[in-house]
Structures are given as C-alpha cells and as structure tokens.
GROMACS .gro file of C-alpha atoms in nm:
model
  454
    1UNK     CA    1  20.970   4.203  -2.455
    2UNK     CA    2  20.758   4.371  -2.678
    3UNK     CA    3  20.668   4.753  -2.576
    4UNK     CA    4  20.355   4.855  -2.736
    5UNK     CA    5  20.261   5.121  -2.483
    6UNK     CA    6  20.461   5.443  -2.635
    7UNK     CA    7  20.133   5.667  -2.573
    8UNK     CA    8  20.181   5.668  -2.196
    9UNK     CA    9  20.561   5.717  -2.239
   10UNK     CA   10  20.823   5.658  -2.526
   11UNK     CA   11  21.143   5.483  -2.462
   12UNK     CA   12  21.477   5.691  -2.442
   13UNK     CA   13  21.566   5.820  -2.755
   14UNK     CA   14  21.948   5.705  -2.814
   15UNK     CA   15  22.023   6.101  -2.910
   16UNK     CA   16  21.838   6.162  -2.565
   17UNK     CA   17  22.071   5.983  -2.392
   18UNK     CA   18  22.352   6.095  -2.584
   19UNK     CA   19  22.248   6.467  -2.569
   20UNK     CA   20  22.177   6.395  -2.167
   21UNK     CA   21  22.558   6.254  -2.113
   22UNK     CA   22  22.710   6.553  -2.356
   23UNK     CA   23  22.571   6.825  -2.151
   24UNK     CA   24  22.602   6.691  -1.808
   25UNK     CA   25  22.977   6.840  -1.837
   26UNK     CA   26  22.851   7.181  -1.959
   27UNK     CA   27  22.468   7.240  -1.831
   28UNK     CA   28  22.490   7.211  -1.429
   29UNK     CA   29  22.565   7.547  -1.340
   30UNK     CA   30  22.274   7.861  -1.313
   31UNK     CA   31  22.242   8.004  -1.626
   32UNK     CA   32  22.150   8.343  -1.465
   33UNK     CA   33  22.491   8.409  -1.328
   34UNK     CA   34  22.724   8.585  -1.527
   35UNK     CA   35  23.069   8.361  -1.474
   36UNK     CA   36  23.175   8.118  -1.723
   37UNK     CA   37  23.001   7.824  -1.597
   38UNK     CA   38  22.645   8.014  -1.572
   39UNK     CA   39  22.721   8.123  -1.950
   40UNK     CA   40  22.803   7.781  -2.082
   41UNK     CA   41  22.432   7.671  -1.924
   42UNK     CA   42  22.269   7.954  -2.075
   43UNK     CA   43  22.381   7.891  -2.397
   44UNK     CA   44  22.263   7.548  -2.408
   45UNK     CA   45  21.936   7.683  -2.273
   46UNK     CA   46  21.930   7.925  -2.553
   47UNK     CA   47  22.029   7.730  -2.822
   48UNK     CA   48  21.750   7.424  -2.683
   49UNK     CA   49  21.498   7.712  -2.672
   50UNK     CA   50  21.583   7.813  -3.056
   51UNK     CA   51  21.570   7.416  -3.193
   52UNK     CA   52  21.242   7.390  -3.001
   53UNK     CA   53  21.076   7.720  -3.144
   54UNK     CA   54  21.158   7.551  -3.500
   55UNK     CA   55  21.047   7.251  -3.431
   56UNK     CA   56  20.710   7.412  -3.289
   57UNK     CA   57  20.689   7.682  -3.548
   58UNK     CA   58  20.708   7.990  -3.342
   59UNK     CA   59  20.932   8.234  -3.173
   60UNK     CA   60  21.175   8.142  -2.905
   61UNK     CA   61  21.082   8.375  -2.657
   62UNK     CA   62  20.722   8.193  -2.668
   63UNK     CA   63  20.890   7.879  -2.557
   64UNK     CA   64  20.862   7.753  -2.181
   65UNK     CA   65  21.027   7.465  -2.068
   66UNK     CA   66  20.823   7.303  -1.750
   67UNK     CA   67  20.900   7.003  -1.530
   68UNK     CA   68  20.621   6.788  -1.737
   69UNK     CA   69  20.373   6.808  -1.972
   70UNK     CA   70  20.116   6.788  -1.722
   71UNK     CA   71  20.273   7.075  -1.554
   72UNK     CA   72  20.242   7.272  -1.894
   73UNK     CA   73  19.873   7.194  -1.940
   74UNK     CA   74  19.808   7.336  -1.581
   75UNK     CA   75  20.049   7.657  -1.652
   76UNK     CA   76  19.896   7.733  -1.976
   77UNK     CA   77  19.528   7.673  -1.883
   78UNK     CA   78  19.565   7.887  -1.532
   79UNK     CA   79  19.767   8.160  -1.731
   80UNK     CA   80  19.530   8.221  -1.990
   81UNK     CA   81  19.209   8.199  -1.764
   82UNK     CA   82  19.375   8.453  -1.516
   83UNK     CA   83  19.485   8.681  -1.804
   84UNK     CA   84  19.160   8.691  -1.949
   85UNK     CA   85  18.955   8.715  -1.645
   86UNK     CA   86  18.812   9.042  -1.712
   87UNK     CA   87  18.650   8.907  -2.052
   88UNK     CA   88  18.488   8.665  -1.848
   89UNK     CA   89  18.524   8.292  -1.661
   90UNK     CA   90  18.389   8.039  -1.917
   91UNK     CA   91  18.604   7.742  -2.028
   92UNK     CA   92  18.584   7.522  -2.341
   93UNK     CA   93  18.703   7.190  -2.362
   94UNK     CA   94  18.622   6.868  -2.531
   95UNK     CA   95  18.484   6.542  -2.327
   96UNK     CA   96  18.763   6.348  -2.449
   97UNK     CA   97  19.066   6.580  -2.319
   98UNK     CA   98  19.366   6.457  -2.130
   99UNK     CA   99  19.295   6.430  -1.765
  100UNK     CA  100  19.559   6.725  -1.693
  101UNK     CA  101  19.304   6.945  -1.901
  102UNK     CA  102  18.996   6.785  -1.731
  103UNK     CA  103  19.139   6.864  -1.378
  104UNK     CA  104  19.200   7.206  -1.472
  105UNK     CA  105  18.852   7.243  -1.606
  106UNK     CA  106  18.706   7.103  -1.256
  107UNK     CA  107  18.944   7.308  -1.037
  108UNK     CA  108  18.806   7.614  -1.244
  109UNK     CA  109  18.476   7.514  -1.169
  110UNK     CA  110  18.520   7.470  -0.823
  111UNK     CA  111  18.657   7.838  -0.831
  112UNK     CA  112  18.360   7.958  -0.980
  113UNK     CA  113  18.426   7.947  -1.344
  114UNK     CA  114  18.196   7.795  -1.582
  115UNK     CA  115  18.269   7.488  -1.832
  116UNK     CA  116  18.123   7.364  -2.140
  117UNK     CA  117  18.199   7.022  -2.234
  118UNK     CA  118  18.208   6.984  -2.653
  119UNK     CA  119  18.060   6.610  -2.720
  120UNK     CA  120  18.242   6.395  -2.979
  121UNK     CA  121  18.153   6.129  -3.248
  122UNK     CA  122  18.213   5.786  -3.232
  123UNK     CA  123  18.482   5.789  -3.409
  124UNK     CA  124  18.634   6.061  -3.123
  125UNK     CA  125  18.626   6.348  -3.300
  126UNK     CA  126  18.482   6.710  -3.210
  127UNK     CA  127  18.277   6.898  -3.498
  128UNK     CA  128  18.406   7.235  -3.518
  129UNK     CA  129  18.059   7.382  -3.520
  130UNK     CA  130  18.005   7.274  -3.182
  131UNK     CA  131  18.299   7.448  -3.063
  132UNK     CA  132  18.171   7.767  -3.237
  133UNK     CA  133  17.837   7.701  -3.116
  134UNK     CA  134  17.958   7.704  -2.768
  135UNK     CA  135  18.161   8.011  -2.802
  136UNK     CA  136  18.024   8.300  -2.556
  137UNK     CA  137  18.108   8.654  -2.514
  138UNK     CA  138  18.231   8.573  -2.172
  139UNK     CA  139  18.461   8.252  -2.290
  140UNK     CA  140  18.825   8.339  -2.206
  141UNK     CA  141  18.984   8.017  -2.338
  142UNK     CA  142  18.915   7.703  -2.555
  143UNK     CA  143  19.111   7.397  -2.490
  144UNK     CA  144  19.160   7.072  -2.767
  145UNK     CA  145  19.380   6.826  -2.807
  146UNK     CA  146  19.554   6.790  -3.156
  147UNK     CA  147  19.509   6.384  -3.087
  148UNK     CA  148  19.342   6.171  -2.879
  149UNK     CA  149  19.561   5.944  -2.624
  150UNK     CA  150  19.370   5.666  -2.586
  151UNK     CA  151  19.234   5.591  -2.954
  152UNK     CA  152  19.477   5.819  -3.153
  153UNK     CA  153  19.181   6.029  -3.354
  154UNK     CA  154  19.317   6.309  -3.496
  155UNK     CA  155  19.106   6.634  -3.403
  156UNK     CA  156  19.021   6.938  -3.654
  157UNK     CA  157  19.251   7.177  -3.499
  158UNK     CA  158  19.264   7.411  -3.770
  159UNK     CA  159  18.902   7.476  -3.814
  160UNK     CA  160  18.847   7.533  -3.439
  161UNK     CA  161  19.133   7.732  -3.393
  162UNK     CA  162  18.977   7.943  -3.699
  163UNK     CA  163  18.654   7.969  -3.516
  164UNK     CA  164  18.815   8.074  -3.210
  165UNK     CA  165  19.012   8.335  -3.361
  166UNK     CA  166  18.703   8.493  -3.543
  167UNK     CA  167  18.564   8.479  -3.218
  168UNK     CA  168  18.861   8.662  -3.047
  169UNK     CA  169  18.915   8.367  -2.813
  170UNK     CA  170  19.276   8.184  -2.741
  171UNK     CA  171  19.309   7.811  -2.779
  172UNK     CA  172  19.544   7.587  -2.627
  173UNK     CA  173  19.609   7.276  -2.762
  174UNK     CA  174  19.729   6.999  -2.611
  175UNK     CA  175  20.017   6.837  -2.872
  176UNK     CA  176  20.151   6.553  -2.637
  177UNK     CA  177  20.083   6.305  -2.848
  178UNK     CA  178  20.118   6.453  -3.230
  179UNK     CA  179  20.445   6.686  -3.160
  180UNK     CA  180  20.712   6.408  -3.250
  181UNK     CA  181  20.522   6.330  -3.571
  182UNK     CA  182  20.512   6.701  -3.684
  183UNK     CA  183  20.397   7.093  -3.606
  184UNK     CA  184  20.058   7.139  -3.493
  185UNK     CA  185  19.864   7.350  -3.779
  186UNK     CA  186  19.618   7.621  -3.759
  187UNK     CA  187  19.591   7.982  -3.579
  188UNK     CA  188  19.643   7.823  -3.221
  189UNK     CA  189  19.746   8.051  -2.929
  190UNK     CA  190  19.879   7.825  -2.685
  191UNK     CA  191  20.041   7.465  -2.703
  192UNK     CA  192  20.119   7.244  -2.443
  193UNK     CA  193  20.337   6.925  -2.505
  194UNK     CA  194  20.541   6.629  -2.308
  195UNK     CA  195  20.907   6.511  -2.385
  196UNK     CA  196  20.817   6.149  -2.258
  197UNK     CA  197  20.582   6.120  -2.572
  198UNK     CA  198  20.851   6.127  -2.835
  199UNK     CA  199  21.149   5.969  -2.657
  200UNK     CA  200  21.286   6.268  -2.432
  201UNK     CA  201  21.344   6.252  -2.042
  202UNK     CA  202  21.040   6.264  -1.840
  203UNK     CA  203  21.093   6.535  -1.663
  204UNK     CA  204  21.057   6.794  -1.936
  205UNK     CA  205  20.718   6.974  -2.057
  206UNK     CA  206  20.718   7.247  -2.283
  207UNK     CA  207  20.477   7.546  -2.284
  208UNK     CA  208  20.417   7.764  -2.619
  209UNK     CA  209  20.241   8.128  -2.534
  210UNK     CA  210  20.227   8.334  -2.866
  211UNK     CA  211  20.301   8.711  -2.834
  212UNK     CA  212  19.946   8.870  -2.801
  213UNK     CA  213  19.796   8.639  -2.602
  214UNK     CA  214  19.657   8.808  -2.237
  215UNK     CA  215  19.866   8.579  -2.012
  216UNK     CA  216  19.875   8.569  -1.604
  217UNK     CA  217  20.138   8.360  -1.458
  218UNK     CA  218  20.002   8.194  -1.174
  219UNK     CA  219  20.217   8.048  -0.884
  220UNK     CA  220  20.464   8.202  -0.629
  221UNK     CA  221  20.701   8.286  -0.935
  222UNK     CA  222  20.739   8.627  -1.135
  223UNK     CA  223  20.783   8.446  -1.466
  224UNK     CA  224  20.611   8.196  -1.631
  225UNK     CA  225  20.927   7.924  -1.645
  226UNK     CA  226  20.996   7.876  -1.272
  227UNK     CA  227  21.368   7.872  -1.244
  228UNK     CA  228  21.616   7.740  -1.550
  229UNK     CA  229  21.508   7.372  -1.508
  230UNK     CA  230  21.717   7.066  -1.543
  231UNK     CA  231  21.918   7.184  -1.833
  232UNK     CA  232  22.093   6.886  -1.947
  233UNK     CA  233  21.746   6.716  -1.958
  234UNK     CA  234  21.598   7.006  -2.168
  235UNK     CA  235  21.891   6.984  -2.434
  236UNK     CA  236  21.808   6.627  -2.449
  237UNK     CA  237  21.445   6.661  -2.467
  238UNK     CA  238  21.497   6.895  -2.763
  239UNK     CA  239  21.738   6.685  -2.952
  240UNK     CA  240  21.550   6.366  -2.937
  241UNK     CA  241  21.262   6.575  -3.043
  242UNK     CA  242  21.452   6.688  -3.364
  243UNK     CA  243  21.606   6.309  -3.419
  244UNK     CA  244  21.233   6.184  -3.437
  245UNK     CA  245  21.104   6.456  -3.658
  246UNK     CA  246  21.377   6.338  -3.877
  247UNK     CA  247  21.238   5.993  -3.876
  248UNK     CA  248  20.864   6.099  -3.901
  249UNK     CA  249  20.770   6.092  -4.227
  250UNK     CA  250  20.919   5.746  -4.293
  251UNK     CA  251  20.824   5.614  -4.003
  252UNK     CA  252  20.470   5.721  -4.000
  253UNK     CA  253  20.431   5.507  -4.322
  254UNK     CA  254  20.578   5.184  -4.165
  255UNK     CA  255  20.404   5.218  -3.816
  256UNK     CA  256  20.070   5.301  -4.032
  257UNK     CA  257  20.100   4.984  -4.188
  258UNK     CA  258  20.136   4.788  -3.907
  259UNK     CA  259  19.828   4.916  -3.699
  260UNK     CA  260  19.629   4.881  -4.035
  261UNK     CA  261  19.751   4.517  -3.989
  262UNK     CA  262  19.621   4.520  -3.609
  263UNK     CA  263  19.284   4.707  -3.682
  264UNK     CA  264  19.216   4.433  -4.023
  265UNK     CA  265  19.326   4.106  -3.814
  266UNK     CA  266  19.178   4.152  -3.449
  267UNK     CA  267  18.827   4.138  -3.583
  268UNK     CA  268  18.892   3.846  -3.786
  269UNK     CA  269  19.112   3.626  -3.540
  270UNK     CA  270  18.884   3.735  -3.217
  271UNK     CA  271  18.540   3.726  -3.211
  272UNK     CA  272  18.334   4.010  -3.034
  273UNK     CA  273  18.580   4.262  -3.086
  274UNK     CA  274  18.484   4.643  -3.163
  275UNK     CA  275  18.812   4.831  -3.286
  276UNK     CA  276  18.743   5.178  -3.172
  277UNK     CA  277  18.848   5.531  -3.353
  278UNK     CA  278  18.855   5.698  -3.675
  279UNK     CA  279  18.988   5.453  -3.912
  280UNK     CA  280  19.172   5.749  -4.110
  281UNK     CA  281  19.226   6.055  -3.951
  282UNK     CA  282  19.432   5.943  -3.680
  283UNK     CA  283  19.778   5.887  -3.534
  284UNK     CA  284  20.042   5.633  -3.711
  285UNK     CA  285  20.081   5.411  -3.382
  286UNK     CA  286  19.788   5.401  -3.195
  287UNK     CA  287  19.515   5.131  -3.241
  288UNK     CA  288  19.243   5.037  -2.989
  289UNK     CA  289  19.014   4.775  -2.976
  290UNK     CA  290  18.757   4.650  -2.692
  291UNK     CA  291  18.678   4.293  -2.647
  292UNK     CA  292  18.330   4.173  -2.523
  293UNK     CA  293  18.316   3.920  -2.208
  294UNK     CA  294  18.647   4.019  -2.091
  295UNK     CA  295  18.810   4.226  -1.779
  296UNK     CA  296  19.048   4.470  -1.926
  297UNK     CA  297  19.298   4.470  -1.637
  298UNK     CA  298  19.300   4.041  -1.663
  299UNK     CA  299  19.369   4.045  -2.033
  300UNK     CA  300  19.658   4.310  -2.002
  301UNK     CA  301  19.786   4.046  -1.733
  302UNK     CA  302  19.798   3.805  -1.979
  303UNK     CA  303  19.954   3.976  -2.227
  304UNK     CA  304  20.227   4.083  -1.998
  305UNK     CA  305  20.290   3.733  -1.903
  306UNK     CA  306  20.323   3.677  -2.312
  307UNK     CA  307  20.613   3.974  -2.280
  308UNK     CA  308  20.373   4.219  -2.455
  309UNK     CA  309  20.371   4.569  -2.268
  310UNK     CA  310  20.027   4.728  -2.382
  311UNK     CA  311  19.759   4.932  -2.180
  312UNK     CA  312  19.417   4.987  -2.161
  313UNK     CA  313  19.196   5.286  -2.180
  314UNK     CA  314  18.937   5.146  -1.980
  315UNK     CA  315  18.917   5.151  -1.608
  316UNK     CA  316  18.652   4.900  -1.612
  317UNK     CA  317  18.856   4.677  -1.368
  318UNK     CA  318  18.893   4.558  -1.024
  319UNK     CA  319  19.043   4.863  -0.889
  320UNK     CA  320  18.767   5.103  -1.004
  321UNK     CA  321  18.434   5.141  -1.110
  322UNK     CA  322  18.362   5.382  -1.398
  323UNK     CA  323  18.486   5.326  -1.746
  324UNK     CA  324  18.724   5.566  -1.928
  325UNK     CA  325  18.560   5.911  -2.023
  326UNK     CA  326  18.732   5.862  -2.327
  327UNK     CA  327  18.524   5.561  -2.443
  328UNK     CA  328  18.237   5.698  -2.242
  329UNK     CA  329  18.202   6.019  -2.450
  330UNK     CA  330  18.242   5.794  -2.761
  331UNK     CA  331  17.962   5.553  -2.677
  332UNK     CA  332  18.163   5.236  -2.781
  333UNK     CA  333  18.248   4.927  -2.610
  334UNK     CA  334  18.459   4.982  -2.280
  335UNK     CA  335  18.523   4.648  -2.135
  336UNK     CA  336  18.825   4.450  -2.246
  337UNK     CA  337  19.001   4.725  -2.397
  338UNK     CA  338  19.353   4.718  -2.542
  339UNK     CA  339  19.544   5.019  -2.646
  340UNK     CA  340  19.872   4.936  -2.870
  341UNK     CA  341  20.072   5.209  -2.951
  342UNK     CA  342  20.388   5.147  -3.114
  343UNK     CA  343  20.718   5.320  -3.038
  344UNK     CA  344  20.904   5.418  -3.324
  345UNK     CA  345  21.133   5.146  -3.430
  346UNK     CA  346  20.882   4.867  -3.309
  347UNK     CA  347  20.946   4.535  -3.495
  348UNK     CA  348  20.693   4.400  -3.778
  349UNK     CA  349  20.770   4.021  -3.616
  350UNK     CA  350  20.672   4.151  -3.274
  351UNK     CA  351  20.341   4.298  -3.426
  352UNK     CA  352  20.264   3.924  -3.566
  353UNK     CA  353  20.346   3.769  -3.273
  354UNK     CA  354  20.123   3.997  -3.095
  355UNK     CA  355  19.822   3.879  -3.354
  356UNK     CA  356  19.924   3.511  -3.307
  357UNK     CA  357  19.905   3.529  -2.922
  358UNK     CA  358  19.609   3.745  -2.839
  359UNK     CA  359  19.320   3.539  -2.930
  360UNK     CA  360  19.432   3.258  -2.718
  361UNK     CA  361  19.484   3.529  -2.451
  362UNK     CA  362  19.126   3.668  -2.513
  363UNK     CA  363  18.987   3.324  -2.468
  364UNK     CA  364  19.172   3.228  -2.158
  365UNK     CA  365  19.037   3.527  -1.991
  366UNK     CA  366  18.716   3.459  -2.106
  367UNK     CA  367  18.723   3.100  -1.970
  368UNK     CA  368  18.852   3.205  -1.647
  369UNK     CA  369  18.574   3.473  -1.583
  370UNK     CA  370  18.334   3.190  -1.697
  371UNK     CA  371  17.992   3.353  -1.652
  372UNK     CA  372  17.793   3.262  -1.317
  373UNK     CA  373  17.453   3.085  -1.362
  374UNK     CA  374  17.264   3.416  -1.389
  375UNK     CA  375  16.941   3.447  -1.186
  376UNK     CA  376  16.650   3.453  -1.444
  377UNK     CA  377  16.297   3.493  -1.402
  378UNK     CA  378  16.016   3.536  -1.642
  379UNK     CA  379  15.833   3.883  -1.548
  380UNK     CA  380  15.531   4.009  -1.743
  381UNK     CA  381  15.694   3.827  -2.069
  382UNK     CA  382  16.018   3.996  -1.987
  383UNK     CA  383  16.321   3.763  -1.921
  384UNK     CA  384  16.498   3.960  -1.604
  385UNK     CA  385  16.857   3.897  -1.528
  386UNK     CA  386  16.952   4.002  -1.180
  387UNK     CA  387  17.320   4.087  -1.218
  388UNK     CA  388  17.307   4.346  -0.907
  389UNK     CA  389  17.668   4.400  -0.721
  390UNK     CA  390  17.851   4.221  -1.041
  391UNK     CA  391  18.091   4.417  -1.233
  392UNK     CA  392  18.182   4.416  -1.588
  393UNK     CA  393  18.205   4.241  -1.814
  394UNK     CA  394  17.956   4.019  -1.576
  395UNK     CA  395  17.647   4.173  -1.661
  396UNK     CA  396  17.721   4.147  -2.023
  397UNK     CA  397  17.820   3.805  -2.024
  398UNK     CA  398  17.464   3.741  -1.817
  399UNK     CA  399  17.273   3.896  -2.063
  400UNK     CA  400  17.433   3.702  -2.363
  401UNK     CA  401  17.419   3.374  -2.204
  402UNK     CA  402  17.010   3.427  -2.181
  403UNK     CA  403  16.926   3.618  -2.451
  404UNK     CA  404  16.881   3.288  -2.698
  405UNK     CA  405  16.590   3.177  -2.434
  406UNK     CA  406  16.378   3.489  -2.518
  407UNK     CA  407  16.146   3.471  -2.854
  408UNK     CA  408  16.222   3.711  -3.148
  409UNK     CA  409  15.997   4.023  -3.033
  410UNK     CA  410  16.068   3.931  -2.672
  411UNK     CA  411  16.240   4.154  -2.423
  412UNK     CA  412  16.561   4.110  -2.177
  413UNK     CA  413  16.570   4.350  -1.832
  414UNK     CA  414  16.933   4.317  -1.693
  415UNK     CA  415  16.933   4.474  -1.333
  416UNK     CA  416  17.268   4.623  -1.275
  417UNK     CA  417  17.424   4.889  -1.037
  418UNK     CA  418  17.758   4.894  -1.241
  419UNK     CA  419  17.747   5.273  -1.399
  420UNK     CA  420  18.001   5.100  -1.710
  421UNK     CA  421  17.683   4.889  -1.798
  422UNK     CA  422  17.498   5.202  -1.930
  423UNK     CA  423  17.781   5.224  -2.196
  424UNK     CA  424  17.836   4.846  -2.234
  425UNK     CA  425  17.461   4.675  -2.285
  426UNK     CA  426  17.407   4.948  -2.563
  427UNK     CA  427  17.734   4.865  -2.694
  428UNK     CA  428  17.665   4.518  -2.687
  429UNK     CA  429  17.300   4.551  -2.869
  430UNK     CA  430  17.494   4.753  -3.180
  431UNK     CA  431  17.749   4.478  -3.228
  432UNK     CA  432  17.493   4.225  -3.208
  433UNK     CA  433  17.261   4.349  -3.443
  434UNK     CA  434  16.990   4.388  -3.142
  435UNK     CA  435  16.726   4.676  -3.030
  436UNK     CA  436  16.835   4.875  -2.710
  437UNK     CA  437  16.507   4.983  -2.580
  438UNK     CA  438  16.661   5.187  -2.306
  439UNK     CA  439  16.681   5.203  -1.921
  440UNK     CA  440  16.453   5.302  -1.620
  441UNK     CA  441  16.571   5.347  -1.259
  442UNK     CA  442  16.508   5.016  -1.036
  443UNK     CA  443  16.464   4.936  -0.674
  444UNK     CA  444  16.853   4.884  -0.678
  445UNK     CA  445  17.040   5.008  -0.939
  446UNK     CA  446  16.912   5.031  -1.302
  447UNK     CA  447  16.739   4.834  -1.561
  448UNK     CA  448  16.848   4.804  -1.893
  449UNK     CA  449  16.596   4.656  -2.153
  450UNK     CA  450  16.691   4.474  -2.467
  451UNK     CA  451  16.454   4.348  -2.742
  452UNK     CA  452  16.556   4.047  -2.932
  453UNK     CA  453  16.499   4.135  -3.337
  454UNK     CA  454  16.664   3.853  -3.514
   0.00000   0.00000   0.00000
C-alpha cells in the first residue's frame, strides 16, 4: 500500500517510536512531585520543551504541550481573545483556514463577537493588503495558517505579521502543515502545531504564546498547560520533529521533484483536469487536482483498491452536499478532487505507478457514473437542462453532453438545487473557454446560464 495522505497524518517516525519506548520507563510519574520518579519525569518534560523551543525559534517558557493540534488552536484562539477582550471583540481569519480555526471563529461569533474572513486568490493565497485593510481599532486577534492543508499553498505570514504588529494586533499562526519543514518566519505572536503531521504520536499538540502577549487561559485549569500530559508521547513528538528537520532540506528537494512530476503529468494523461494551488509557493509534498465528471468519493475508493491511500479536499460526495470550503473560497473546480500528500521517504516507483493507474481509475468512475439522459427543452432560444435533485458531478456532465446542441452564441440554462453547481459550472466554463453568464433564482433551485462562444 502506498500511503499518500501525510497531510492528514504522517506515519510514525522510527525515531518517535524509539523515543516513546525508551521514555515509557522514565516518564510515567507526575513531574510535579519531588520524589525521584517525579524528578525523572520533570527532566524529560523540560528537555522536550527546550528542544521544541529550539525547533520553533522561541523561549522554552513560551511552549505549552496540548493533547492535539486542534486543542492547541482552540486554546490559543480562546486565550488570546479573552486576554484582549478590553481592546475589542473582532477576529480576523482567512477563508481557507483549517476547520479548527473556523470552528473557533464560529463559536466566537455565537458569543457575540464579529469575524472578518479574508478572501484568497485562485491559487489559495491571501493578499497581505487585505489583512491590513481588515484590521480595526477593536481587532483582538488575527489568524493565518502558514500553509494550506488541502492544496499546499504557502501563505505570506511574514508580511501579514508585519501589518498586524504595526497595528498592535497579535497574529496566531497555524503551522501544522509546515513546522516539520522548518521554523515559521515573521514576527508572529502565537503558534499552534500538531505532532501527527510530522510523524509524531497523534495525541500531542504544541502551543506557543510569546512573552508580552495578553493571554487569559480558558477552562477550569489555572494554567495554559493542563497537567503534565503524556510525557512519553511528548518526548517522542519532539524527537521526531528534530529528526525530520535534520532531513528536511534534502527531502524537500526530492519530494518537490516528485510533486512537480505529478502536476505536469496528470493533465497530460487524464483529460478534463484542473491542478489547483500555487505552482511555486507551496509545500514540497502536496499536489492537488480536480477531475471533471467524477465523484471524488468514488475515485478515492478506486484508488484504494489499487493500493493508494489518498484523500480529497472535496466533500461533494454521497455523504455530504457542500463542496470543500477551501476549494470554494479559491473558486476552483471541486468535483473529483484528489489530494496527494507524500510522506518523507515516499518511493519514486510508487509515484510512477500512481500516474500509471490514475487514468484508468478516472475513466472507470466516469463510465460507472454514466450520464443520465438529461431532460432538455428549447425555451426562448435557450437549451434548458433539468438537473434538479441530482448531485455533482451529474449537473456538469449533463451540461457537457448537451452543449454541442446549441449553436455558437446560444445558451444553456442548467437548473440545479446542488450548492456545488455554483462552483463547478463556472469552473467548467473556464476550463472549456466558454462564457459563464451568471445565475438567477428559479422556481426550484437556481438557473445557471452558459453561453457557447466556440
């Protein structure tokens, strides 16, 4: 099995396994106790904190270990907002943040706060000037990921941090995807990360709060770090972070070449594909593409049968009815989405086999989906396609099948009640070089109009 889903969770690093086993005999006691066993546990915890601080580029007393990366984000956002409550109740996030940040923002709104969601380009990056424009006198906190978890685009953290610092607003950086590759640059104020992303145990997160940042820990505990946590897991997490950092520079070059190969070859071997994310400013191991006329969930199952573990940024599947918030914010095709995230050590031959298997898998899914004979009618010189009650990618498939029936200059109106059609029909037009006229409410659902220009 070729595991290509490291952005979700990297395989446990051998160094992490060794450190975990070695520390089980020494780190089981309560580090707050003064007896010998307690002192041994405290020494392990303190050493791990020092090593983590060195990797992040901060002071050891600024580092807090949590039970997960999500917990680190939730604590960081809640604590910073509470600490600056007197300043105001305004929060800034990007539209493509991880769900842990967006859920924190939703909870803040439900409690009476206001949130500005900064848009991104089609490549998935924010414009620093948009963050600067969003800053207000009552802004308590701004959040920005260091790199996107679905498409790999690296964000301009340094420039955004500079704008926030000039306005006296702390910036929390979600560094879950990038910390294994190197420290996060810029004058940020808080940082959160997850050990499972760099090959550490899954039950360890990292929260850094710089000295001078107003922070009021939330919850029943009196300190940001609730108890001592799982000390052997913490030791293993930090050991693996140091290990992957030692390999990062060399491995980044190798993985970047492999992902460049995927980015270049997929559009050549699979028709009707859009490769998404920034082509240059991106993480070394992530490449994401979307396939027209394909159900993403079905494609993932086909690839799993071929022994490839990949994921999808699209939730446009039989289990849900809305597209990925990241792809939606970028304005790119959401259907048939595949994210390949290579772990360190990924084999070149596995990548080549993936590129060999992929065309057949996509073709098989398209054939199985078929294209139900669309109900069409000529109405005021426009061809009407009734796709009501049908989920993506069927509305786009039906549009494509009848599009050749209209003359150049003619239009097709697609009736759909699937939210994903709002994203996928304009994306189809851009890929095909046709004109997307717009949408308007219909008796049921929405009517999307496309004009044939060639």
